[in-house]
Amino acid sequence: MAAKPIASPIPVALYPTLSVFTLTIGLVITAIFFIYETTSSRKNRSLGKELATSAVASVFLGFGSLFLLLASGVYV
Amino acid sequence: MAARIGIFAVVVAVFLSIPAFSSAQDLQIVNAERRIDLSSHIVKAFLTLKVENIGKSAAAEMLLAFSPTQIKNLAMVQALAITGKKKKKTYLPLDVKPTEQPDAPNDTGYYRVTFVSPLGPGETVSLEVLYILTHSLEPFPVEITQSESQLVYYHDSAVILSPYHVKQQTTFVKTPSTRVESFTSIEPANRAGKEIKYGPYENRASYSYAPVIIHFENNSPFAVVEELVREIEISHWGSLQITENYRLTHGGARHKGVFSRVDYQSKRSVSGASSFNALLAVLPPRVNSVYYRDDIGNISTSHLRTGFRKSELEFEPRYPLFGGWRATFIIGYRVPLEDYLFEASDGRRYLNFTFGCPLVETIVNKLTIKVVLPEGSKDPSAILPFTVNQDLQVKYSYLDIVGRTVVVLQKDNVVPTHNVPFQVYYTFKPIYMLAEPFMLVSAFFFVFVASLAYVHIDLNIARK
């Protein structure tokens, strides 16, 4: 009756690398979002495009900050 | 006439309904050898008994008797049944439970030992009993100066207290050094070096008791942890964080007079013979991020040696501890999750961890272990080989909404023999792990939506 050990779904050694990559991608998409906001005029702004970009950016930023917390030792 | 037959039938029925197991007088101890180890402040006694059933019916269990003061200080009682001879001895652990007998003379306490198989009439069985007493060495003199050695009293009986007749018995007492001030002599008793031999005594009746006092020198460190709170926080993202809050005292003869640092450092073998300043904590093998601090800050007098089977943290409080002095500190460390968290066959998860205190040769007066389960865990339950007080609490930690369930296990009078594994079971659906990143994602999304709203809302008063 060998008990099955439970480990983290993502290998712990990958946390720092993952946090750097997801945060970079998240910040790039945030930049795209804000560039879109400032360069488009009120008439030809598309709400769908804005919401889609912000959703993708927030997902990447959210996971990036989670991996950053885990990599720095705050195991939430 | 009918009434008399009726009464007779009732009396016979009552006699027949008495259980067919022996009462206390049907067992007899043929040979008893007791070895008491007084080398440290934790008193260990090993009892080798040869028990014979002199009754007519099978005996399933026997009783071990302890005096009222010993029952209060008993930390652990274990019993093993010895089968086989010489080289091929096998030891089987027996079930030992505290019990109460209605007709106990002078408040004697009892432990019931259940045999592997009931002992038939005329059969004998060999048992080995280990019992551990805490706080049983009484310092006398009660207060000593820095340059004196520590002398203690040990109270016990030369004759083993037992509810059964003992045919032959001997007691050996081992002291840590050859300095024994006095010991009560109950013929035949003699002392040779570090060992005092009481016996052999023949044919002692049940409940016979011959009190003896041994006054001897014991300079082993009397490290007593008054209160220890261990918190084990489980994070499914990969680690177990353990935080231990200690309140440590020196439980021996109280220190009186001044503390001279000059004497202490120059004449270390004479000065502060019973004091201690170094402690050893045995930690799990793959431990990282170990810290040792107190209210003031980090304490740097510590050495950590990691190994394959265990890690050792040798640490020193900020000052040496003399009798009655206290030190409070916190030790914390992290261990990987896969060493301790497992999945049971029925789908539940369980934590397999070691109970007790990691310090070697210390008594813990009050131990509290708190196992903090991750958010979303349900149905917690703890399995331990001995009795503890269990409780449930809620703790709010990082990224928590409803709080984390905490299983609180509390036990008094804990000795290093209690360092055995225990399990805490709970159910957890892996999807709940996404609750934490989801909270962070929604926080960032809220910021984006707020900026969108700011850009879209037209706050101009003037009409365009």
Coordinates of C-alpha atoms in Angstrom, one line a residue:
Chain A
M1 CA 0.0 0.0 0.0
A2 CA 2.3 2.6 -1.3
A3 CA 0.7 6.0 -0.7
K4 CA 0.8 8.4 -3.6
P5 CA 2.6 11.6 -2.7
I6 CA 0.9 14.8 -3.7
A7 CA 3.0 17.5 -5.2
S8 CA 2.3 20.8 -6.7
P9 CA 0.7 20.8 -10.2
I10 CA 3.5 22.8 -11.5
P11 CA 7.1 21.9 -10.6
V12 CA 8.4 24.2 -7.9
A13 CA 11.7 24.8 -9.7
L14 CA 9.8 26.5 -12.6
Y15 CA 8.2 29.2 -10.5
P16 CA 10.8 32.0 -11.0
T17 CA 11.0 31.3 -14.8
L18 CA 7.3 31.2 -15.2
S19 CA 6.7 34.3 -13.3
V20 CA 9.2 36.3 -15.4
F21 CA 7.6 35.1 -18.7
T22 CA 4.0 35.5 -17.7
L23 CA 4.6 38.9 -16.2
T24 CA 6.5 40.1 -19.3
I25 CA 3.7 38.9 -21.6
G26 CA 1.1 40.5 -19.3
L27 CA 2.9 43.8 -19.3
V28 CA 3.3 43.8 -23.1
I29 CA -0.5 43.2 -23.6
T30 CA -1.2 46.0 -21.0
A31 CA 1.0 48.2 -23.1
I32 CA -1.0 47.3 -26.2
F33 CA -4.2 48.1 -24.3
F34 CA -3.1 51.5 -23.2
I35 CA -1.6 52.4 -26.6
Y36 CA -5.0 51.5 -28.2
E37 CA -6.7 53.7 -25.7
T38 CA -4.5 56.7 -26.3
T39 CA -4.2 56.4 -30.1
S40 CA -7.8 55.8 -31.0
S41 CA -10.5 58.5 -31.2
R42 CA -13.8 58.3 -29.5
K43 CA -15.6 57.4 -32.7
N44 CA -13.7 54.4 -33.8
R45 CA -13.1 52.8 -30.5
S46 CA -14.3 49.2 -30.2
L47 CA -15.5 48.1 -26.8
G48 CA -15.1 44.4 -27.7
K49 CA -11.5 44.8 -28.6
E50 CA -10.8 46.8 -25.4
L51 CA -12.4 44.2 -23.2
A52 CA -10.7 41.3 -24.9
T53 CA -7.3 42.9 -24.5
S54 CA -7.9 43.8 -20.9
A55 CA -9.1 40.3 -20.1
V56 CA -6.1 38.6 -21.6
A57 CA -3.8 41.1 -20.0
S58 CA -5.3 40.6 -16.5
V59 CA -5.1 36.8 -16.8
F60 CA -1.4 36.9 -17.6
L61 CA -0.8 39.6 -14.9
G62 CA -2.8 37.6 -12.3
F63 CA -0.9 34.4 -12.9
G64 CA 2.4 36.2 -13.1
S65 CA 1.9 37.8 -9.8
L66 CA 0.8 34.5 -8.3
F67 CA 4.0 32.8 -9.5
L68 CA 6.0 35.9 -8.3
L69 CA 4.5 35.4 -4.8
L70 CA 5.3 31.7 -4.8
A71 CA 8.9 32.2 -6.2
S72 CA 9.7 34.7 -3.4
G73 CA 8.6 32.3 -0.7
V74 CA 5.1 33.5 0.1
Y75 CA 3.3 30.2 -0.4
V76 CA -0.3 31.3 -0.7
Chain B
M1 CA -40.9 -23.4 49.0
A2 CA -41.3 -22.1 45.5
A3 CA -39.9 -18.8 46.7
R4 CA -36.8 -20.5 48.1
I5 CA -36.2 -22.3 44.8
G6 CA -36.7 -19.1 43.0
I7 CA -34.1 -17.3 45.2
F8 CA -31.7 -20.2 44.7
A9 CA -32.1 -20.0 40.9
V10 CA -31.5 -16.3 41.0
V11 CA -28.3 -16.7 43.0
V12 CA -27.0 -19.5 40.7
A13 CA -27.8 -17.3 37.7
V14 CA -25.9 -14.4 39.2
F15 CA -22.8 -16.6 39.8
L16 CA -23.0 -18.0 36.3
S17 CA -23.2 -14.6 34.7
I18 CA -20.0 -13.4 36.3
P19 CA -17.5 -13.1 33.3
A20 CA -15.3 -16.1 32.8
F21 CA -12.1 -14.0 33.0
S22 CA -9.8 -14.1 36.0
S23 CA -10.0 -11.4 38.7
A24 CA -6.9 -9.7 39.9
Q25 CA -6.0 -12.6 42.3
D26 CA -5.7 -15.3 39.6
L27 CA -2.5 -14.0 38.1
Q28 CA 0.9 -14.2 39.7
I29 CA 4.2 -12.7 38.8
V30 CA 6.9 -15.4 38.9
N31 CA 9.8 -13.1 38.2
A32 CA 10.1 -9.4 37.9
E33 CA 13.2 -7.4 37.1
R34 CA 13.0 -3.6 37.0
R35 CA 15.7 -1.3 35.7
I36 CA 15.3 2.4 36.4
D37 CA 17.5 4.8 34.4
L38 CA 18.0 8.1 36.3
S39 CA 20.7 9.5 33.9
S40 CA 18.6 12.3 32.6
H41 CA 15.6 14.2 34.0
I42 CA 13.3 11.9 32.1
V43 CA 13.1 8.8 34.2
K44 CA 12.8 5.6 32.2
A45 CA 11.9 2.3 33.8
F46 CA 12.1 -1.1 32.1
L47 CA 10.1 -3.9 33.7
T48 CA 10.6 -7.5 32.6
L49 CA 7.7 -9.6 34.0
K50 CA 7.1 -13.3 33.8
V51 CA 3.3 -13.7 34.5
E52 CA 1.7 -17.0 35.4
N53 CA -2.0 -17.8 35.4
I54 CA -2.7 -19.7 38.6
G55 CA -6.5 -19.5 38.2
K56 CA -8.9 -21.8 36.5
S57 CA -10.0 -19.6 33.6
A58 CA -8.2 -17.8 30.8
A59 CA -6.9 -14.3 31.5
A60 CA -7.1 -11.8 28.6
E61 CA -5.4 -8.9 30.3
M62 CA -3.5 -7.8 33.4
L63 CA -3.2 -4.7 35.4
L64 CA -0.1 -2.6 36.1
A65 CA -0.4 -0.5 39.3
F66 CA 1.2 2.9 39.9
S67 CA 1.3 5.1 43.0
P68 CA -0.8 8.3 42.9
T69 CA 2.2 10.6 42.4
Q70 CA 3.6 8.4 39.6
I71 CA 0.3 8.3 37.8
K72 CA 0.3 12.1 37.6
N73 CA 3.8 12.1 36.1
L74 CA 3.5 9.2 33.8
A75 CA 4.1 10.3 30.2
M76 CA 4.0 7.0 28.5
V77 CA 3.5 3.3 29.1
Q78 CA 4.3 0.7 26.5
A79 CA 4.2 -3.1 26.7
L80 CA 5.7 -5.8 24.5
A81 CA 5.1 -9.5 24.7
I82 CA 8.3 -11.6 24.3
T83 CA 8.0 -14.9 22.4
G84 CA 10.7 -17.3 21.4
K85 CA 13.9 -18.0 23.1
K86 CA 17.4 -16.6 23.1
K87 CA 18.4 -15.5 19.6
K88 CA 14.9 -15.8 18.0
K89 CA 13.1 -13.5 20.3
T90 CA 10.2 -11.6 18.8
Y91 CA 8.5 -8.6 20.4
L92 CA 4.8 -7.9 19.8
P93 CA 3.4 -4.6 20.9
L94 CA 0.5 -4.9 23.3
D95 CA -2.4 -2.6 23.8
V96 CA -2.1 -0.5 27.0
K97 CA -4.8 1.7 28.3
P98 CA -5.3 3.6 31.6
T99 CA -8.1 2.2 33.6
E100 CA -9.8 2.7 36.9
Q101 CA -10.6 0.0 39.4
P102 CA -13.4 0.5 41.9
D103 CA -11.6 -1.0 44.9
A104 CA -8.2 0.7 44.4
P105 CA -6.3 1.0 47.8
N106 CA -4.8 4.4 48.5
D107 CA -5.7 5.9 45.1
T108 CA -3.5 3.6 43.1
G109 CA -3.7 4.2 39.4
Y110 CA -3.9 1.4 36.9
Y111 CA -3.0 0.6 33.3
R112 CA -4.6 -2.4 31.6
V113 CA -2.4 -4.5 29.3
T114 CA -4.3 -6.8 26.9
F115 CA -2.4 -10.0 26.0
V116 CA -2.0 -11.1 22.4
S117 CA -4.1 -14.2 23.1
P118 CA -5.8 -15.0 26.4
L119 CA -3.5 -16.7 28.9
G120 CA -4.7 -20.2 29.7
P121 CA -4.7 -21.7 33.2
G122 CA -1.1 -22.7 34.1
E123 CA 0.5 -20.8 31.2
T124 CA 3.1 -18.2 31.6
V125 CA 4.0 -15.2 29.4
S126 CA 6.9 -12.8 29.4
L127 CA 6.3 -9.1 29.1
E128 CA 8.5 -6.1 28.8
V129 CA 7.0 -2.9 30.0
L130 CA 8.5 0.6 29.5
Y131 CA 7.2 3.5 31.4
I132 CA 8.4 7.1 31.4
L133 CA 8.1 9.5 34.3
T134 CA 8.5 13.3 34.0
H135 CA 9.1 15.8 36.8
S136 CA 10.0 12.9 39.1
L137 CA 13.5 14.2 40.2
E138 CA 13.0 16.7 43.0
P139 CA 16.0 19.0 43.4
F140 CA 17.3 19.1 46.9
P141 CA 18.7 21.6 47.9
V142 CA 16.0 23.5 46.2
E143 CA 18.3 26.5 45.5
I144 CA 22.0 26.3 44.6
T145 CA 24.6 28.8 43.7
Q146 CA 26.6 28.9 40.5
S147 CA 29.5 26.8 41.8
E148 CA 27.4 24.0 43.3
S149 CA 26.5 20.8 41.8
Q150 CA 22.8 19.7 41.5
L151 CA 21.5 17.0 43.8
V152 CA 18.1 15.5 43.4
Y153 CA 15.7 13.2 45.2
Y154 CA 14.1 10.2 43.6
H155 CA 11.1 8.7 45.4
D156 CA 10.0 5.1 44.6
S157 CA 9.4 1.8 46.1
A158 CA 12.0 -1.0 46.5
V159 CA 9.2 -3.5 46.0
I160 CA 7.3 -3.3 42.7
L161 CA 3.7 -2.1 43.4
S162 CA 1.5 -4.7 41.8
P163 CA -2.0 -6.0 42.3
Y164 CA -0.6 -9.6 42.1
H165 CA 1.6 -11.7 44.3
V166 CA 5.3 -11.4 43.2
K167 CA 7.4 -14.4 43.8
Q168 CA 10.8 -13.0 43.1
Q169 CA 11.9 -9.5 42.1
T170 CA 15.0 -7.3 41.8
T171 CA 15.3 -3.6 41.0
F172 CA 18.4 -2.0 39.5
V173 CA 18.7 1.8 39.7
K174 CA 21.3 3.5 37.4
T175 CA 22.5 6.9 38.5
P176 CA 24.4 9.3 36.1
S177 CA 27.5 9.6 38.3
T178 CA 29.1 7.8 41.2
R179 CA 28.1 10.6 43.6
V180 CA 25.1 9.2 45.6
E181 CA 24.6 11.2 48.8
S182 CA 22.3 8.6 50.4
F183 CA 19.8 5.9 49.6
T184 CA 17.2 4.1 51.7
S185 CA 18.5 0.6 52.4
I186 CA 15.9 -2.1 52.4
E187 CA 17.7 -5.4 52.9
P188 CA 19.2 -6.7 50.7
A189 CA 20.4 -3.5 49.0
N190 CA 23.8 -2.5 47.9
R191 CA 25.5 0.0 45.6
A192 CA 28.3 -0.6 43.1
G193 CA 29.6 2.4 41.2
K194 CA 26.7 3.9 39.3
E195 CA 24.2 1.1 40.1
I196 CA 22.1 0.5 43.2
K197 CA 20.6 -3.0 43.5
Y198 CA 17.5 -3.6 45.5
G199 CA 16.8 -7.3 46.0
P200 CA 16.2 -10.0 45.3
Y201 CA 13.0 -9.9 47.3
E202 CA 11.0 -13.2 47.7
N203 CA 7.3 -13.7 48.0
R204 CA 5.9 -10.2 48.4
A205 CA 2.1 -9.9 48.7
S206 CA 0.0 -7.8 46.3
Y207 CA 0.1 -4.1 46.9
S208 CA 3.2 -4.3 49.1
Y209 CA 5.2 -1.0 49.0
A210 CA 8.5 -0.1 50.5
P211 CA 9.3 3.6 49.9
V212 CA 12.9 4.5 49.2
I213 CA 14.5 7.9 48.6
I214 CA 17.7 8.1 46.6
H215 CA 19.6 11.4 46.9
F216 CA 22.1 11.7 44.1
E217 CA 23.9 14.1 41.8
N218 CA 22.4 14.8 38.4
N219 CA 23.9 17.5 36.3
S220 CA 22.2 16.5 33.0
P221 CA 20.4 19.5 31.4
F222 CA 16.9 19.8 32.9
A223 CA 15.5 21.3 29.7
V224 CA 11.7 21.8 30.1
V225 CA 9.6 23.5 27.5
E226 CA 6.8 25.0 29.4
E227 CA 4.7 25.7 26.3
L228 CA 5.3 24.8 22.6
V229 CA 3.0 25.8 19.8
R230 CA 3.8 24.2 16.5
E231 CA 2.0 25.5 13.4
I232 CA 2.1 23.4 10.2
E233 CA 0.8 25.3 7.3
I234 CA 0.0 23.2 4.2
S235 CA 0.2 24.9 0.8
H236 CA -0.8 22.9 -2.2
W237 CA 1.5 25.0 -4.3
G238 CA 4.4 23.0 -3.0
S239 CA 5.6 23.5 0.6
L240 CA 4.9 22.9 4.3
Q241 CA 5.8 25.9 6.5
I242 CA 6.4 25.0 10.1
T243 CA 6.6 27.6 12.8
E244 CA 7.4 26.7 16.4
N245 CA 7.1 29.0 19.4
Y246 CA 9.0 27.8 22.4
R247 CA 9.0 28.9 26.0
L248 CA 12.0 27.1 27.5
T249 CA 13.0 26.8 31.2
H250 CA 15.6 25.1 33.3
G251 CA 13.6 22.7 35.5
G252 CA 16.2 21.9 38.0
A253 CA 17.4 23.5 41.3
R254 CA 16.8 27.2 41.2
H255 CA 19.7 29.5 40.9
K256 CA 20.4 31.8 43.9
G257 CA 23.0 34.5 44.3
V258 CA 24.8 36.3 41.5
F259 CA 25.8 35.1 38.1
S260 CA 29.5 35.7 37.6
R261 CA 30.4 35.6 33.9
V262 CA 34.1 35.5 34.8
D263 CA 33.6 32.3 36.9
Y264 CA 31.4 30.8 34.3
Q265 CA 33.8 31.3 31.5
S266 CA 37.1 30.5 33.3
K267 CA 36.0 27.5 35.5
R268 CA 33.4 26.0 33.1
S269 CA 33.7 22.5 34.6
V270 CA 33.0 23.7 38.1
S271 CA 30.8 26.8 37.5
G272 CA 27.3 26.2 36.4
A273 CA 27.7 22.4 36.3
S274 CA 23.9 21.9 36.0
S275 CA 23.4 24.8 33.5
F276 CA 23.1 24.3 29.8
N277 CA 23.5 26.6 26.9
A278 CA 23.3 24.4 23.8
L279 CA 20.3 22.6 22.5
L280 CA 19.9 20.3 19.6
A281 CA 16.8 20.1 17.4
V282 CA 16.3 17.3 15.0
L283 CA 14.6 18.5 11.8
P284 CA 13.4 16.7 8.7
P285 CA 16.0 15.9 6.0
R286 CA 15.1 18.2 3.1
V287 CA 14.6 21.4 5.2
N288 CA 15.3 24.9 3.9
S289 CA 14.8 28.5 5.0
V290 CA 15.4 27.7 8.7
Y291 CA 15.2 30.7 11.0
Y292 CA 15.8 31.1 14.7
R293 CA 14.7 34.3 16.3
D294 CA 12.9 35.8 19.2
D295 CA 11.1 39.1 20.0
I296 CA 14.4 41.1 19.8
G297 CA 15.3 39.7 16.4
N298 CA 17.4 37.1 14.8
I299 CA 19.7 34.9 17.0
S300 CA 22.9 34.1 15.2
T301 CA 24.3 31.4 17.5
S302 CA 23.1 28.4 15.6
H303 CA 24.5 25.8 13.3
L304 CA 22.5 23.8 10.8
R305 CA 23.7 20.5 9.4
T306 CA 21.5 19.0 6.7
G307 CA 21.7 15.3 6.0
F308 CA 20.0 12.5 4.2
R309 CA 17.9 11.0 7.0
K310 CA 17.6 14.1 9.2
S311 CA 18.9 17.6 9.7
E312 CA 20.3 18.9 13.0
L313 CA 20.0 22.4 14.2
E314 CA 22.4 23.1 17.1
F315 CA 21.4 26.4 18.7
E316 CA 22.1 28.4 21.8
P317 CA 19.8 30.9 23.5
R318 CA 21.2 34.3 24.1
Y319 CA 22.4 33.4 27.6
P320 CA 23.1 30.1 29.4
L321 CA 20.1 28.7 31.4
F322 CA 20.4 28.3 35.1
G323 CA 17.7 26.9 37.4
G324 CA 14.5 28.8 37.0
W325 CA 15.7 30.9 34.1
R326 CA 13.5 31.2 30.9
A327 CA 14.1 31.7 27.2
T328 CA 11.5 32.4 24.6
F329 CA 12.2 31.9 20.9
I330 CA 10.8 30.9 17.5
I331 CA 12.2 28.4 15.1
G332 CA 10.7 28.1 11.6
Y333 CA 11.5 26.1 8.6
R334 CA 10.1 24.9 5.3
V335 CA 9.9 21.3 3.9
P336 CA 8.7 20.1 0.5
L337 CA 5.1 19.1 0.2
E338 CA 5.6 15.7 -1.5
D339 CA 7.5 14.3 1.5
Y340 CA 4.5 14.7 3.8
L341 CA 1.2 14.9 1.8
F342 CA -0.3 11.8 0.3
E343 CA -3.4 10.6 -1.3
A344 CA -5.3 7.8 0.4
S345 CA -7.0 5.0 -1.5
D346 CA -10.5 6.6 -0.9
G347 CA -9.5 9.8 -2.6
R348 CA -8.9 11.8 0.6
R349 CA -5.6 13.6 1.1
Y350 CA -3.7 13.2 4.3
L351 CA -0.7 14.8 6.0
N352 CA 1.8 12.4 7.5
F353 CA 3.9 14.2 10.1
T354 CA 5.8 13.6 13.3
F355 CA 4.2 14.5 16.5
G356 CA 6.1 15.9 19.5
C357 CA 8.9 18.3 19.9
P358 CA 12.1 18.3 17.8
L359 CA 14.3 19.1 20.7
V360 CA 16.2 16.1 22.1
E361 CA 15.8 15.0 25.8
T362 CA 13.3 17.7 26.7
I363 CA 9.9 17.5 28.4
V364 CA 7.1 19.6 27.0
N365 CA 4.5 20.5 29.6
K366 CA 1.9 21.7 27.1
L367 CA 2.2 21.0 23.4
T368 CA -0.2 22.4 20.9
I369 CA 0.1 21.3 17.2
K370 CA -2.0 23.3 14.7
V371 CA -2.3 21.9 11.2
V372 CA -3.5 24.7 8.9
L373 CA -5.4 23.1 6.0
P374 CA -5.7 25.1 2.7
E375 CA -8.8 27.0 1.9
G376 CA -11.5 24.8 0.5
S377 CA -10.6 21.7 2.6
K378 CA -13.5 19.8 4.1
D379 CA -14.0 17.0 6.7
P380 CA -10.8 17.2 8.6
S381 CA -10.0 14.4 11.0
A382 CA -6.8 13.4 12.8
I383 CA -5.5 9.9 13.6
L384 CA -3.0 9.5 16.4
P385 CA -1.7 6.4 18.3
F386 CA -2.4 8.1 21.7
T387 CA -5.1 10.4 23.1
V388 CA -4.9 14.1 22.5
N389 CA -7.5 16.9 22.8
Q390 CA -8.7 17.9 19.3
D391 CA -10.3 21.1 18.3
L392 CA -11.1 23.1 15.1
Q393 CA -10.3 26.8 14.5
V394 CA -10.3 29.2 11.6
K395 CA -7.3 31.2 10.4
Y396 CA -7.2 34.0 7.9
S397 CA -4.0 34.1 5.8
Y398 CA -2.9 35.2 2.4
L399 CA -5.6 35.5 -0.3
D400 CA -8.3 34.0 1.9
I401 CA -12.0 34.6 1.6
V402 CA -13.6 32.1 4.0
G403 CA -10.6 31.3 6.0
R404 CA -8.5 28.1 6.5
T405 CA -9.6 25.3 8.8
V406 CA -7.1 24.6 11.5
V407 CA -7.0 21.2 13.3
V408 CA -5.7 21.8 16.8
L409 CA -4.1 18.9 18.7
Q410 CA -3.2 19.5 22.3
K411 CA -1.3 17.2 24.7
D412 CA 0.3 17.6 28.1
N413 CA 3.5 16.0 29.4
V414 CA 5.2 15.1 26.1
V415 CA 8.5 13.3 26.0
P416 CA 10.7 12.4 23.0
T417 CA 9.2 8.9 22.9
H418 CA 6.0 10.6 21.6
N419 CA 7.8 11.6 18.3
V420 CA 5.7 9.2 16.2
P421 CA 4.0 9.8 12.9
F422 CA 0.3 11.0 12.9
Q423 CA -2.1 11.6 10.1
V424 CA -4.6 14.4 9.4
Y425 CA -7.1 13.5 6.7
Y426 CA -9.2 15.9 4.6
T427 CA -11.0 16.2 1.3
F428 CA -10.0 18.8 -1.3
K429 CA -11.1 19.3 -4.8
P430 CA -8.1 20.4 -6.9
I431 CA -10.3 22.9 -8.7
Y432 CA -10.3 25.0 -5.6
M433 CA -6.6 25.8 -6.1
L434 CA -7.7 28.1 -8.9
A435 CA -9.5 30.3 -6.4
E436 CA -6.3 32.2 -5.6
P437 CA -5.1 33.1 -9.1
F438 CA -8.7 33.9 -10.0
M439 CA -8.8 36.4 -7.2
L440 CA -5.6 38.1 -8.5
V441 CA -6.9 38.0 -12.1
S442 CA -10.2 39.7 -11.1
A443 CA -8.3 42.3 -9.2
F444 CA -6.2 43.2 -12.3
F445 CA -9.4 43.1 -14.4
F446 CA -11.1 45.5 -12.1
V447 CA -8.2 48.0 -12.6
F448 CA -8.6 47.7 -16.4
V449 CA -12.4 48.1 -16.3
A450 CA -11.9 51.2 -14.1
S451 CA -9.6 52.7 -16.6
L452 CA -12.0 51.8 -19.4
A453 CA -14.8 53.5 -17.6
Y454 CA -12.7 56.6 -17.0
V455 CA -11.9 56.8 -20.7
H456 CA -15.4 56.3 -21.9
I457 CA -17.4 58.4 -19.5
D458 CA -18.0 61.9 -20.8
L459 CA -17.9 64.4 -18.0
N460 CA -18.3 67.5 -20.1
I461 CA -20.9 69.9 -19.0
A462 CA -21.0 71.9 -22.1
R463 CA -23.0 70.5 -25.0
K464 CA -20.8 69.5 -27.9

